[in-house]
Amino acid sequence: MNYEIVCGLETHVELSTKTKIFCGCTTEFGGEQNTHCCPVCIGLPGTLPILNKQVVEFAVKAGLATHCEIAPISKMDRKNYCYPDLPKAYQISQFDMPLCKNGYVKLDNGRKIRINHIHIEEDAGKLVHQKGGTYVDYNRGGVPLIEIVSEPDIRSIEEAREYMEKLQSIMRYIGVSDCRMQEGSVRSDVNISLRPMGSEEYGTRTEIKNMNSYTFMERAMRYEIERQSDLLDSGKKVEQETLRYIVEEDRTESMRGKEDANDYRYFREPDLVTISVDKETVERLAAELPELPDAKMERYVSEIGLSETDAALLTKYRRIAEYFEAASDGVQNKKTVANCIIGQVFRRVETEAEKEAFAISIPPEYLRDLVLLLESGKIKNNLMKSTLEKMLDEGKPYTAFISESDMGGIDEETLKKLCSESIANSPNAVADYLGGKEKALKSLLGYVMKNSRGKADAKEAEACLKALIQENA
């Protein structure tokens, strides 16, 4: 039987505040185990939490950036469960009065993945399984989270990944989280079920916990889809349960039966007051939001004329987009700047972490000045490219590598002389070209460009080489 995937994600995003949600402990990643915690965040008797105001403001920004309604009144609740990573046996979270609700994230195909709500909560500690034992590191306990809960609108593995990538990009742009999956600062619980194609009734769902890698999320979803499909085809039922993904074996396994809300015995957190967010605060936070990646990408395509592929590369990380815009300021053809960044700079910042930081050796003004020199006609494209490599190597402006004598082209007589020398010095390349090997012309052209110090126009030099070869053939 053919089945349709029904999937929703519960995405936990660690907020980039300096201190934890209810105490003054640092949120810095790493550190020696159990050194970033205090009596409040490990829940010792007699301690009282104090809500970090910036957590609320960051959550409101996240809601606004995902088209949510911001609740003027919300509250904190106790979610009760007993697990070693939560020493006080309850988590302070939000249940029936979340801070943000009824939003959406728009996919590239135009479909909207609805967001049921976004709520704030504290993170739990981390369990470390090694040497046959289980240890607990409470450094992460009390780190502020927002949980972004989607509706079950996702219909494919590809849509799940795109939704996650867009959330990650939005949260980075608005500055509320670094969303580093390798550090666990963004991770998703994947709720997935199958139903016969054309059916409106939901199937029984399972939940795959704590996916913090796109690759692992895709693999886990693929396995779970096949597992559920096999069960249904054989007339068996899918059990509602919580699963973990075993990376080494590429399979899911049961952790426990899936809890419902009443299993957690939610009740209002008695130690914290009601959260009130007035209209003026919402307007102030909305005004602080930058242009978001989808809007920026659309502008790059429509106004600058970039391809969607290039626009996506430049807008994926906020720092790259900011660098591009600063380097393009006053430049007539902004595509040239885009080509420099995508073609040359990106070769030096290959990893996602490097692109996120984008701490390259030259400021955008240096690149802008070099491109303006090209547009003025004082240098050719080849000289610009070679100079940019030197600038990136040494972190210096173009003036350190291009003198006044380098500026301007070369006359026709000099170009013809260099082309003749190239042909005379490379008889094998000439023979190959005459034999139909177009690539052989590149080596002849390379001689001309090198010996003209990049001042020759590549197209003119190529035309001159072809003409001379045909004359002497």
Short mmCIF file of C-alpha atoms in Angstrom, two decimals:
data_model
loop_
_atom_site.label_atom_id
_atom_site.label_comp_id
_atom_site.label_asym_id
_atom_site.label_seq_id
_atom_site.Cartn_x
_atom_site.Cartn_y
_atom_site.Cartn_z
CA MET A 1 0.00 0.00 0.00
CA ASN A 2 1.14 3.56 -0.65
CA TYR A 3 1.40 5.72 2.43
CA GLU A 4 1.62 9.45 3.06
CA ILE A 5 4.07 10.75 5.65
CA VAL A 6 2.61 12.94 8.37
CA CYS A 7 5.37 14.66 10.34
CA GLY A 8 5.73 17.46 12.86
CA LEU A 9 8.83 18.73 14.63
CA GLU A 10 9.40 19.96 18.16
CA THR A 11 12.54 22.04 17.79
CA HIS A 12 14.54 23.07 20.85
CA VAL A 13 16.70 26.15 20.36
CA GLU A 14 19.20 27.26 23.01
CA LEU A 15 19.08 31.02 23.42
CA SER A 16 22.31 33.04 23.31
CA THR A 17 21.89 34.82 26.62
CA LYS A 18 24.96 35.27 28.80
CA THR A 19 23.31 33.72 31.83
CA LYS A 20 20.79 30.94 32.43
CA ILE A 21 17.04 31.31 32.47
CA PHE A 22 16.52 31.41 36.27
CA CYS A 23 19.98 32.13 37.76
CA GLY A 24 23.26 33.92 37.08
CA CYS A 25 25.29 30.90 35.91
CA THR A 26 27.04 31.18 32.56
CA THR A 27 25.57 29.57 29.45
CA GLU A 28 29.00 29.17 27.86
CA PHE A 29 29.38 25.87 26.01
CA GLY A 30 31.80 23.32 27.41
CA GLY A 31 33.79 23.76 30.60
CA GLU A 32 34.65 21.17 33.20
CA GLN A 33 31.66 19.04 34.17
CA ASN A 34 29.35 20.47 36.84
CA THR A 35 31.15 23.81 37.13
CA HIS A 36 28.53 25.98 35.39
CA CYS A 37 25.79 25.31 37.90
CA CYS A 38 24.53 26.53 41.26
CA PRO A 39 21.87 25.63 43.86
CA VAL A 40 19.15 27.29 41.74
CA CYS A 41 19.77 25.46 38.46
CA ILE A 42 20.21 22.08 40.17
CA GLY A 43 17.09 22.67 42.22
CA LEU A 44 18.32 22.47 45.79
CA PRO A 45 15.59 22.93 48.44
CA GLY A 46 14.86 26.52 49.40
CA THR A 47 16.12 28.11 46.17
CA LEU A 48 13.92 30.43 44.12
CA PRO A 49 14.09 31.07 40.36
CA ILE A 50 14.14 34.57 38.86
CA LEU A 51 13.13 34.78 35.19
CA ASN A 52 15.75 36.28 32.84
CA LYS A 53 14.05 39.17 31.00
CA GLN A 54 16.21 38.70 27.90
CA VAL A 55 14.88 35.16 27.51
CA VAL A 56 11.38 36.56 27.09
CA GLU A 57 12.54 39.20 24.61
CA PHE A 58 14.49 36.67 22.53
CA ALA A 59 11.44 34.38 22.44
CA VAL A 60 9.23 37.26 21.30
CA LYS A 61 11.70 38.02 18.49
CA ALA A 62 11.62 34.37 17.44
CA GLY A 63 7.83 34.51 17.39
CA LEU A 64 7.72 37.69 15.35
CA ALA A 65 10.24 36.31 12.84
CA THR A 66 8.03 33.24 12.33
CA HIS A 67 4.77 35.20 11.95
CA CYS A 68 3.42 34.25 15.39
CA GLU A 69 0.91 36.09 17.54
CA ILE A 70 2.53 37.30 20.77
CA ALA A 71 0.47 36.60 23.88
CA PRO A 72 0.11 39.69 26.09
CA ILE A 73 -0.21 37.38 29.11
CA SER A 74 1.53 34.03 29.57
CA LYS A 75 2.81 31.99 32.50
CA MET A 76 5.31 29.34 33.53
CA ASP A 77 4.33 25.79 34.50
CA ARG A 78 5.90 22.77 36.14
CA LYS A 79 6.31 19.73 33.94
CA ASN A 80 6.80 16.83 36.32
CA TYR A 81 8.95 13.86 35.46
CA CYS A 82 11.67 11.92 37.20
CA TYR A 83 14.85 11.48 35.17
CA PRO A 84 18.52 11.74 36.22
CA ASP A 85 19.24 14.82 34.07
CA LEU A 86 16.58 16.82 35.97
CA PRO A 87 17.54 16.78 39.67
CA LYS A 88 14.47 18.58 41.01
CA ALA A 89 12.17 16.09 39.21
CA TYR A 90 10.32 18.81 37.30
CA GLN A 91 11.10 21.16 34.45
CA ILE A 92 9.93 24.77 34.44
CA SER A 93 8.25 25.20 31.07
CA GLN A 94 5.02 26.55 29.56
CA PHE A 95 1.91 24.50 28.88
CA ASP A 96 -1.48 26.03 28.14
CA MET A 97 -0.47 29.71 27.92
CA PRO A 98 2.64 29.86 25.69
CA LEU A 99 4.33 33.11 24.77
CA CYS A 100 3.86 32.76 20.98
CA LYS A 101 1.30 30.92 18.86
CA ASN A 102 -0.18 30.47 15.37
CA GLY A 103 2.86 31.16 13.20
CA TYR A 104 4.39 29.55 10.12
CA VAL A 105 7.55 28.96 8.13
CA LYS A 106 7.21 29.14 4.34
CA LEU A 107 9.01 26.54 2.23
CA ASP A 108 10.50 27.25 -1.19
CA ASN A 109 7.60 25.42 -2.85
CA GLY A 110 5.18 27.92 -1.30
CA ARG A 111 3.76 25.56 1.33
CA LYS A 112 3.48 26.89 4.86
CA ILE A 113 4.48 24.69 7.76
CA ARG A 114 2.29 25.99 10.55
CA ILE A 115 3.73 26.62 14.00
CA ASN A 116 1.33 25.70 16.78
CA HIS A 117 3.26 27.63 19.40
CA ILE A 118 6.65 28.66 20.77
CA HIS A 119 7.25 28.42 24.49
CA ILE A 120 10.19 29.08 26.80
CA GLU A 121 11.66 26.56 29.20
CA GLU A 122 14.85 25.44 30.90
CA ASP A 123 17.15 22.80 29.47
CA ALA A 124 18.01 19.65 31.41
CA GLY A 125 21.46 18.32 32.19
CA LYS A 126 23.39 15.93 29.98
CA LEU A 127 23.76 12.19 30.53
CA VAL A 128 27.18 10.78 29.63
CA HIS A 129 27.35 7.03 29.01
CA GLN A 130 30.88 5.65 29.32
CA LYS A 131 32.86 2.80 30.85
CA GLY A 132 29.69 0.89 31.59
CA GLY A 133 28.22 3.65 33.72
CA THR A 134 26.05 6.74 33.32
CA TYR A 135 27.22 10.13 34.56
CA VAL A 136 25.39 13.44 34.74
CA ASP A 137 26.79 16.84 33.76
CA TYR A 138 24.50 19.64 34.97
CA ASN A 139 26.32 22.46 33.15
CA ARG A 140 23.56 22.57 30.54
CA GLY A 141 20.78 22.44 33.14
CA GLY A 142 18.94 25.76 33.27
CA VAL A 143 20.20 26.99 29.90
CA PRO A 144 17.26 28.87 28.32
CA LEU A 145 15.40 27.20 25.48
CA ILE A 146 12.57 28.01 23.17
CA GLU A 147 10.61 25.04 21.89
CA ILE A 148 9.10 25.60 18.44
CA VAL A 149 6.25 23.16 17.95
CA SER A 150 5.04 22.69 14.38
CA GLU A 151 1.73 21.30 13.23
CA PRO A 152 1.91 17.89 11.47
CA ASP A 153 2.20 19.60 8.08
CA ILE A 154 5.47 18.07 6.84
CA ARG A 155 4.98 15.50 4.08
CA SER A 156 8.51 14.36 3.16
CA ILE A 157 12.01 13.97 4.51
CA GLU A 158 13.12 16.80 2.22
CA GLU A 159 10.49 19.14 3.66
CA ALA A 160 11.58 18.27 7.20
CA ARG A 161 15.16 19.23 6.39
CA GLU A 162 14.17 22.45 4.61
CA TYR A 163 11.94 23.48 7.51
CA MET A 164 14.79 22.90 9.96
CA GLU A 165 17.30 24.76 7.79
CA LYS A 166 14.99 27.75 7.51
CA LEU A 167 14.37 27.81 11.26
CA GLN A 168 18.11 27.62 11.89
CA SER A 169 18.79 30.47 9.47
CA ILE A 170 16.04 32.68 10.92
CA MET A 171 17.22 32.20 14.52
CA ARG A 172 20.78 33.06 13.55
CA TYR A 173 19.71 36.15 11.60
CA ILE A 174 17.74 37.61 14.48
CA GLY A 175 20.61 36.89 16.88
CA VAL A 176 18.78 34.78 19.44
CA SER A 177 20.85 31.60 18.97
CA ASP A 178 23.99 30.39 17.23
CA CYS A 179 22.07 27.20 16.33
CA ARG A 180 25.21 25.07 16.27
CA MET A 181 23.92 21.57 15.80
CA GLN A 182 27.31 20.05 16.66
CA GLU A 183 27.06 21.65 20.12
CA GLY A 184 23.43 20.67 20.59
CA SER A 185 22.16 24.25 20.62
CA VAL A 186 19.43 23.25 18.16
CA ARG A 187 17.86 19.81 18.10
CA SER A 188 14.50 18.39 17.12
CA ASP A 189 12.15 15.68 18.25
CA VAL A 190 10.59 14.17 15.14
CA ASN A 191 6.96 13.04 15.40
CA ILE A 192 6.11 10.80 12.46
CA SER A 193 3.22 8.61 11.34
CA LEU A 194 1.90 7.08 8.13
CA ARG A 195 -1.58 7.01 6.64
CA PRO A 196 -2.94 5.56 3.38
CA MET A 197 -2.69 7.99 0.47
CA GLY A 198 -5.88 10.06 0.29
CA SER A 199 -6.85 9.40 3.91
CA GLU A 200 -7.59 12.34 6.20
CA GLU A 201 -7.23 10.37 9.44
CA TYR A 202 -3.90 10.46 11.23
CA GLY A 203 -2.03 7.24 11.97
CA THR A 204 -0.34 6.35 15.26
CA ARG A 205 2.77 8.46 15.69
CA THR A 206 6.16 7.76 17.16
CA GLU A 207 8.62 10.34 18.41
CA ILE A 208 12.35 10.21 17.62
CA LYS A 209 14.17 12.21 20.27
CA ASN A 210 17.02 14.73 20.06
CA MET A 211 18.02 14.83 16.41
CA ASN A 212 20.92 17.30 16.17
CA SER A 213 22.20 16.43 12.70
CA TYR A 214 20.44 16.81 9.36
CA THR A 215 22.04 13.62 8.09
CA PHE A 216 21.00 11.58 11.13
CA MET A 217 17.50 13.08 11.08
CA GLU A 218 17.05 12.04 7.45
CA ARG A 219 18.39 8.54 8.11
CA ALA A 220 16.25 8.09 11.22
CA MET A 221 13.12 9.26 9.39
CA ARG A 222 13.84 6.95 6.46
CA TYR A 223 14.27 3.97 8.78
CA GLU A 224 11.14 4.78 10.76
CA ILE A 225 9.06 5.21 7.61
CA GLU A 226 10.19 1.78 6.38
CA ARG A 227 9.58 0.23 9.81
CA GLN A 228 6.07 1.60 10.14
CA SER A 229 5.27 0.72 6.53
CA ASP A 230 6.34 -2.89 7.09
CA LEU A 231 4.19 -3.12 10.23
CA LEU A 232 1.10 -1.75 8.50
CA ASP A 233 1.57 -3.93 5.41
CA SER A 234 1.72 -7.03 7.61
CA GLY A 235 -1.51 -6.09 9.41
CA LYS A 236 0.20 -5.07 12.66
CA LYS A 237 -0.28 -1.86 14.65
CA VAL A 238 2.24 0.91 15.20
CA GLU A 239 2.73 1.48 18.92
CA GLN A 240 2.83 5.05 20.19
CA GLU A 241 6.27 5.34 21.79
CA THR A 242 9.37 7.46 22.18
CA LEU A 243 12.39 6.30 20.21
CA ARG A 244 16.11 6.95 20.09
CA TYR A 245 18.19 6.68 16.92
CA ILE A 246 21.17 4.31 17.09
CA VAL A 247 23.69 5.88 14.72
CA GLU A 248 26.07 2.93 14.50
CA GLU A 249 23.28 0.53 13.53
CA ASP A 250 21.18 2.99 11.53
CA ARG A 251 17.96 2.09 13.32
CA THR A 252 15.56 3.36 15.96
CA GLU A 253 14.82 1.63 19.25
CA SER A 254 12.20 2.16 21.91
CA MET A 255 13.03 4.29 24.96
CA ARG A 256 9.61 4.36 26.63
CA GLY A 257 5.92 4.63 25.90
CA LYS A 258 4.94 8.03 24.54
CA GLU A 259 3.70 10.33 27.26
CA ASP A 260 0.66 12.54 26.92
CA ALA A 261 0.27 15.93 28.58
CA ASN A 262 -1.64 14.55 31.57
CA ASP A 263 1.27 12.20 32.33
CA TYR A 264 3.37 15.24 33.22
CA ARG A 265 0.84 16.59 35.77
CA TYR A 266 1.33 20.18 34.64
CA PHE A 267 0.47 22.90 37.10
CA ARG A 268 1.34 26.55 37.37
CA GLU A 269 4.85 27.33 38.63
CA PRO A 270 4.18 28.89 42.04
CA ASP A 271 7.55 30.64 42.35
CA LEU A 272 7.24 32.81 39.24
CA VAL A 273 4.87 35.67 38.43
CA THR A 274 2.75 36.04 35.29
CA ILE A 275 4.60 37.22 32.17
CA SER A 276 3.18 40.40 30.67
CA VAL A 277 4.36 41.63 27.25
CA ASP A 278 2.84 44.99 26.32
CA LYS A 279 2.22 46.31 22.81
CA GLU A 280 5.06 48.84 23.02
CA THR A 281 7.58 46.10 23.84
CA VAL A 282 6.41 44.00 20.89
CA GLU A 283 6.72 47.01 18.56
CA ARG A 284 10.21 47.80 19.86
CA LEU A 285 11.40 44.22 19.37
CA ALA A 286 9.82 44.05 15.90
CA ALA A 287 11.73 47.20 14.92
CA GLU A 288 14.99 45.55 15.99
CA LEU A 289 14.55 42.60 13.62
CA PRO A 290 16.82 42.59 10.56
CA GLU A 291 15.70 41.80 7.04
CA LEU A 292 15.09 38.04 7.17
CA PRO A 293 16.84 35.57 4.85
CA ASP A 294 13.89 34.78 2.56
CA ALA A 295 13.15 38.48 1.99
CA LYS A 296 16.83 39.22 1.45
CA MET A 297 17.17 36.37 -1.03
CA GLU A 298 14.14 37.55 -2.98
CA ARG A 299 15.62 41.06 -3.15
CA TYR A 300 18.99 39.79 -4.35
CA VAL A 301 17.28 37.92 -7.19
CA SER A 302 14.82 40.63 -8.22
CA GLU A 303 16.94 43.76 -7.72
CA ILE A 304 20.52 42.60 -8.22
CA GLY A 305 19.82 39.85 -10.73
CA LEU A 306 21.60 37.05 -8.90
CA SER A 307 20.61 33.47 -9.56
CA GLU A 308 18.57 31.80 -6.83
CA THR A 309 21.51 29.48 -6.14
CA ASP A 310 23.96 32.35 -5.62
CA ALA A 311 21.44 34.36 -3.61
CA ALA A 312 20.87 31.36 -1.33
CA LEU A 313 24.62 30.98 -0.73
CA LEU A 314 24.98 34.65 0.18
CA THR A 315 21.97 34.80 2.49
CA LYS A 316 22.38 31.54 4.40
CA TYR A 317 24.52 33.27 7.04
CA ARG A 318 23.89 36.82 8.21
CA ARG A 319 27.57 37.78 8.37
CA ILE A 320 28.14 36.76 4.76
CA ALA A 321 25.12 38.80 3.64
CA GLU A 322 26.32 41.81 5.63
CA TYR A 323 29.80 41.48 4.12
CA PHE A 324 28.36 41.24 0.60
CA GLU A 325 26.20 44.33 1.07
CA ALA A 326 29.07 46.38 2.51
CA ALA A 327 31.41 45.29 -0.30
CA SER A 328 28.70 46.08 -2.89
CA ASP A 329 28.03 49.61 -1.62
CA GLY A 330 28.57 51.98 -4.55
CA VAL A 331 29.45 49.18 -6.98
CA GLN A 332 27.60 49.29 -10.29
CA ASN A 333 27.59 45.54 -11.01
CA LYS A 334 27.05 43.81 -7.68
CA LYS A 335 27.26 40.42 -9.39
CA THR A 336 31.03 40.93 -9.60
CA VAL A 337 31.24 41.16 -5.81
CA ALA A 338 29.03 38.06 -5.48
CA ASN A 339 31.29 36.13 -7.85
CA CYS A 340 34.38 37.13 -5.87
CA ILE A 341 32.87 35.93 -2.60
CA ILE A 342 31.37 32.70 -3.93
CA GLY A 343 34.23 31.85 -6.27
CA GLN A 344 37.35 32.87 -4.35
CA VAL A 345 36.55 33.68 -0.74
CA PHE A 346 34.41 30.58 -0.17
CA ARG A 347 37.37 28.38 -1.14
CA ARG A 348 39.01 29.62 2.05
CA VAL A 349 35.98 29.20 4.33
CA GLU A 350 34.79 25.72 3.47
CA THR A 351 33.10 24.54 6.67
CA GLU A 352 29.73 25.71 7.94
CA ALA A 353 31.34 27.00 11.14
CA GLU A 354 33.82 29.09 9.14
CA LYS A 355 31.04 30.52 7.00
CA GLU A 356 28.99 31.36 10.07
CA ALA A 357 31.91 33.30 11.60
CA PHE A 358 33.13 34.63 8.21
CA ALA A 359 36.27 36.03 9.82
CA ILE A 360 38.24 36.56 6.61
CA SER A 361 41.45 38.55 6.39
CA ILE A 362 40.19 41.62 4.50
CA PRO A 363 37.33 43.98 5.39
CA PRO A 364 34.55 44.48 2.81
CA GLU A 365 35.90 47.92 1.91
CA TYR A 366 39.05 46.33 0.48
CA LEU A 367 37.03 44.13 -1.85
CA ARG A 368 34.77 47.01 -2.83
CA ASP A 369 37.77 49.20 -3.76
CA LEU A 370 39.23 46.42 -5.91
CA VAL A 371 35.94 45.91 -7.79
CA LEU A 372 35.58 49.67 -8.29
CA LEU A 373 39.08 49.66 -9.81
CA LEU A 374 37.88 47.01 -12.27
CA GLU A 375 34.76 49.00 -13.12
CA SER A 376 36.87 52.10 -13.77
CA GLY A 377 38.66 50.18 -16.53
CA LYS A 378 42.08 50.53 -14.93
CA ILE A 379 42.55 46.78 -14.48
CA LYS A 380 41.25 43.66 -16.20
CA ASN A 381 39.33 40.79 -14.66
CA ASN A 382 42.34 38.46 -14.51
CA LEU A 383 44.43 40.99 -12.61
CA MET A 384 41.55 41.57 -10.23
CA LYS A 385 41.31 37.85 -9.47
CA SER A 386 45.04 37.37 -8.92
CA THR A 387 45.21 40.49 -6.76
CA LEU A 388 42.30 39.31 -4.63
CA GLU A 389 44.16 36.08 -3.88
CA LYS A 390 47.16 38.10 -2.67
CA MET A 391 44.91 40.36 -0.61
CA LEU A 392 43.32 37.35 1.08
CA ASP A 393 46.76 35.83 1.70
CA GLU A 394 48.19 38.92 3.39
CA GLY A 395 45.17 40.91 4.55
CA LYS A 396 46.27 44.04 2.66
CA PRO A 397 44.45 46.39 0.23
CA TYR A 398 45.01 46.24 -3.53
CA THR A 399 47.42 49.20 -3.32
CA ALA A 400 50.00 46.83 -1.82
CA PHE A 401 50.03 44.77 -5.01
CA ILE A 402 49.00 47.02 -7.92
CA SER A 403 51.08 50.03 -8.94
CA GLU A 404 50.14 52.86 -11.29
CA SER A 405 52.11 51.18 -14.07
CA ASP A 406 49.94 48.07 -13.72
CA MET A 407 46.76 50.00 -14.40
CA GLY A 408 45.33 50.27 -17.88
CA GLY A 409 45.44 47.77 -20.69
CA ILE A 410 48.14 47.06 -23.26
CA ASP A 411 48.21 48.33 -26.83
CA GLU A 412 47.41 46.18 -29.84
CA GLU A 413 51.02 45.88 -30.95
CA THR A 414 52.19 44.61 -27.55
CA LEU A 415 49.32 42.13 -27.39
CA LYS A 416 50.18 40.77 -30.84
CA LYS A 417 53.84 40.44 -29.86
CA LEU A 418 52.99 38.44 -26.70
CA CYS A 419 50.63 36.19 -28.65
CA SER A 420 53.34 35.51 -31.25
CA GLU A 421 55.82 34.64 -28.50
CA SER A 422 53.34 32.26 -26.92
CA ILE A 423 52.76 30.46 -30.23
CA ALA A 424 56.50 30.23 -30.94
CA ASN A 425 57.26 28.83 -27.48
CA SER A 426 54.50 26.19 -27.51
CA PRO A 427 54.44 24.31 -30.86
CA ASN A 428 52.85 21.24 -29.24
CA ALA A 429 49.94 23.28 -27.88
CA VAL A 430 49.45 24.84 -31.33
CA ALA A 431 49.41 21.39 -32.94
CA ASP A 432 46.90 20.14 -30.37
CA TYR A 433 44.65 23.12 -30.99
CA LEU A 434 44.77 22.60 -34.75
CA GLY A 435 43.95 18.95 -34.06
CA GLY A 436 40.69 19.97 -32.44
CA LYS A 437 41.68 20.26 -28.78
CA GLU A 438 40.15 23.58 -27.72
CA LYS A 439 41.67 23.33 -24.24
CA ALA A 440 45.15 23.68 -25.73
CA LEU A 441 44.40 27.34 -26.32
CA LYS A 442 44.25 27.89 -22.56
CA SER A 443 47.95 27.23 -22.10
CA LEU A 444 48.77 29.68 -24.90
CA LEU A 445 46.48 32.24 -23.28
CA GLY A 446 48.12 31.64 -19.91
CA TYR A 447 51.50 32.78 -21.29
CA VAL A 448 49.97 36.02 -22.56
CA MET A 449 48.18 36.80 -19.29
CA LYS A 450 51.24 36.01 -17.18
CA ASN A 451 53.64 38.09 -19.24
CA SER A 452 51.23 41.00 -19.48
CA ARG A 453 50.84 40.84 -15.68
CA GLY A 454 47.11 40.44 -16.17
CA LYS A 455 46.78 43.66 -18.14
CA ALA A 456 45.71 41.96 -21.36
CA ASP A 457 42.03 41.46 -22.05
CA ALA A 458 41.47 37.70 -22.07
CA LYS A 459 38.88 37.76 -24.87
CA GLU A 460 41.00 40.01 -27.08
CA ALA A 461 44.07 37.85 -26.42
CA GLU A 462 42.17 34.68 -27.31
CA ALA A 463 40.91 36.21 -30.56
CA CYS A 464 44.43 37.35 -31.44
CA LEU A 465 45.89 33.87 -30.76
CA LYS A 466 43.29 32.20 -32.98
CA ALA A 467 43.91 34.66 -35.81
CA LEU A 468 47.70 34.20 -35.68
CA ILE A 469 47.43 30.40 -35.58
CA GLN A 470 45.15 30.38 -38.63
CA GLU A 471 47.51 32.73 -40.50
CA ASN A 472 50.45 30.39 -39.93
CA ALA A 473 48.55 27.10 -40.39
#
